Amino acid sequence: MVRLYIMIIIKKKNFGFEIPKPFYREKGDVKCIVLGCDPSSNLAYEKNIGFDTVFGLSNTDYNNFNKTRDDNKIMYKYFGMIKSNLLKIFKDEETMLNSIYVQNLCRNYLEQETSKYNIKKWKNFIISEGYIELLKDEIKQFPKVPILLTSYYLLYALDDDCKSVKYYYDNLKIVKNKELDRELIMFSRCPAYSLKNYSDYCDEIKNCLKV
């Protein structure tokens, strides 16, 4: 597997789709920024369908968000656990939708899903392509609003002193990031880190978001 990683060169892939727009309702109500890695997905590779918004969360797509239609099954793979964890933070679904600003760190589709890439190479690609600077400029409109990191790849790219995912959950640790001037919160979409199993960490996130 390591040899395979070394051979893979990270490249953008042009499907002919527009870059997905960030998802939000009212910017003045935003309590957290939910950050994904990039829009690459099986929906693009297998069905040549792109996301209109990050994670496919346009109002139309969200209203159809379920496990019955084939394309929504694929969407659920990427946002299902994030949604489940967000509902542990916010009192109801409407409040949750009004409180989040959802964006990807890498705006472009890539030739492979993020997890297929060596994490060090992915970080170097993110830095060299200027995506961190792009994020910094975009989130100035939300001063001090914390970022929920839905993948360890994101933490690795944004924090030079990062620990394991489990470390943050077990020790109730939230990163104070000087470069982005806000807290970074590990918010894994891996089922092993469902917030239903980490009530103390869930409370720590609520305190940080002031909800």
CSV table of C-alpha atoms in Angstrom, one decimal, residues 107-202:
chain,number,residue,atom,x,y,z
A,107,ARG,CA,-12.4,23.3,-3.8
A,108,ASN,CA,-11.6,21.1,-6.9
A,109,TYR,CA,-12.4,17.6,-7.8
A,110,LEU,CA,-9.3,15.3,-7.7
A,111,GLU,CA,-8.5,12.1,-9.6
A,112,GLN,CA,-9.0,10.0,-6.4
A,113,GLU,CA,-10.9,10.3,-3.2
A,114,THR,CA,-8.9,11.9,-0.5
A,115,SER,CA,-8.3,8.7,1.5
A,116,LYS,CA,-6.5,7.1,-1.4
A,117,TYR,CA,-3.7,9.7,-1.1
A,118,ASN,CA,-0.7,9.6,1.2
A,119,ILE,CA,-1.6,12.2,3.9
A,120,LYS,CA,1.8,14.0,3.7
A,121,LYS,CA,1.5,14.4,-0.1
A,122,TRP,CA,-2.1,15.6,0.3
A,123,LYS,CA,-1.0,18.3,2.8
A,124,ASN,CA,1.8,19.4,0.5
A,125,PHE,CA,-0.7,19.6,-2.4
A,126,ILE,CA,-3.1,21.7,-0.3
A,127,ILE,CA,-0.4,24.1,0.7
A,128,SER,CA,1.2,24.4,-2.8
A,129,GLU,CA,-2.2,25.1,-4.4
A,130,GLY,CA,-3.0,27.9,-2.0
A,131,TYR,CA,-6.1,26.3,-0.5
A,132,ILE,CA,-5.3,27.3,3.1
A,133,GLU,CA,-4.8,30.9,2.1
A,134,LEU,CA,-8.1,30.7,0.2
A,135,LEU,CA,-9.9,29.4,3.3
A,136,LYS,CA,-8.3,32.1,5.5
A,137,ASP,CA,-9.7,34.8,3.2
A,138,GLU,CA,-13.1,33.3,3.0
A,139,ILE,CA,-13.7,32.8,6.7
A,140,LYS,CA,-12.7,36.4,7.7
A,141,GLN,CA,-16.5,37.0,7.3
A,142,PHE,CA,-16.9,34.8,10.4
A,143,PRO,CA,-14.4,36.1,13.0
A,144,LYS,CA,-13.5,33.6,15.7
A,145,VAL,CA,-16.1,31.1,14.5
A,146,PRO,CA,-14.7,27.6,15.2
A,147,ILE,CA,-14.1,25.1,12.4
A,148,LEU,CA,-15.3,21.5,12.7
A,149,LEU,CA,-12.8,19.2,10.9
A,150,THR,CA,-14.6,16.2,9.4
A,151,SER,CA,-11.4,14.3,8.5
A,152,TYR,CA,-8.0,13.7,10.1
A,153,TYR,CA,-6.5,14.8,6.7
A,154,LEU,CA,-7.8,18.3,7.5
A,155,LEU,CA,-6.3,18.4,10.9
A,156,TYR,CA,-3.0,17.2,9.5
A,157,ALA,CA,-3.0,19.9,6.9
A,158,LEU,CA,-3.9,22.7,9.2
A,159,ASP,CA,-2.0,21.9,12.4
A,160,ASP,CA,1.7,21.1,12.5
A,161,ASP,CA,1.5,19.6,16.0
A,162,CYS,CA,-1.5,17.3,15.5
A,163,LYS,CA,-2.1,14.1,17.5
A,164,SER,CA,-4.3,11.1,16.8
A,165,VAL,CA,-8.1,11.6,16.4
A,166,LYS,CA,-8.6,9.5,19.6
A,167,TYR,CA,-6.4,11.9,21.6
A,168,TYR,CA,-8.8,14.8,21.0
A,169,TYR,CA,-11.9,12.8,21.9
A,170,ASP,CA,-10.5,11.2,25.0
A,171,ASN,CA,-8.8,14.3,26.4
A,172,LEU,CA,-11.4,16.8,25.4
A,173,LYS,CA,-8.9,18.8,23.4
A,174,ILE,CA,-9.7,21.6,21.0
A,175,VAL,CA,-6.9,23.2,18.9
A,176,LYS,CA,-6.3,26.9,19.1
A,177,ASN,CA,-5.0,27.8,15.7
A,178,LYS,CA,-3.1,31.1,15.4
A,179,GLU,CA,-2.9,31.1,11.6
A,180,LEU,CA,-6.6,30.9,11.2
A,181,ASP,CA,-7.3,32.8,14.4
A,182,ARG,CA,-9.9,30.4,15.8
A,183,GLU,CA,-10.4,27.0,17.3
A,184,LEU,CA,-10.2,23.8,15.3
A,185,ILE,CA,-12.4,21.0,16.5
A,186,MET,CA,-11.8,17.4,15.4
A,187,PHE,CA,-15.3,16.2,14.2
A,188,SER,CA,-14.6,12.9,12.5
A,189,ARG,CA,-17.3,11.4,10.3
A,190,CYS,CA,-15.9,7.9,11.1
A,191,PRO,CA,-18.6,5.9,12.9
A,192,ALA,CA,-16.1,4.9,15.6
A,193,TYR,CA,-16.2,8.6,16.7
A,194,SER,CA,-19.9,9.1,16.8
A,195,LEU,CA,-20.7,11.7,19.5
A,196,LYS,CA,-23.2,9.4,21.0
A,197,ASN,CA,-20.2,7.5,22.4
A,198,TYR,CA,-18.4,10.6,23.5
A,199,SER,CA,-20.8,12.7,25.6
A,200,ASP,CA,-18.0,14.6,27.4
A,201,TYR,CA,-16.4,15.6,24.2
A,202,CYS,CA,-19.8,16.6,22.8
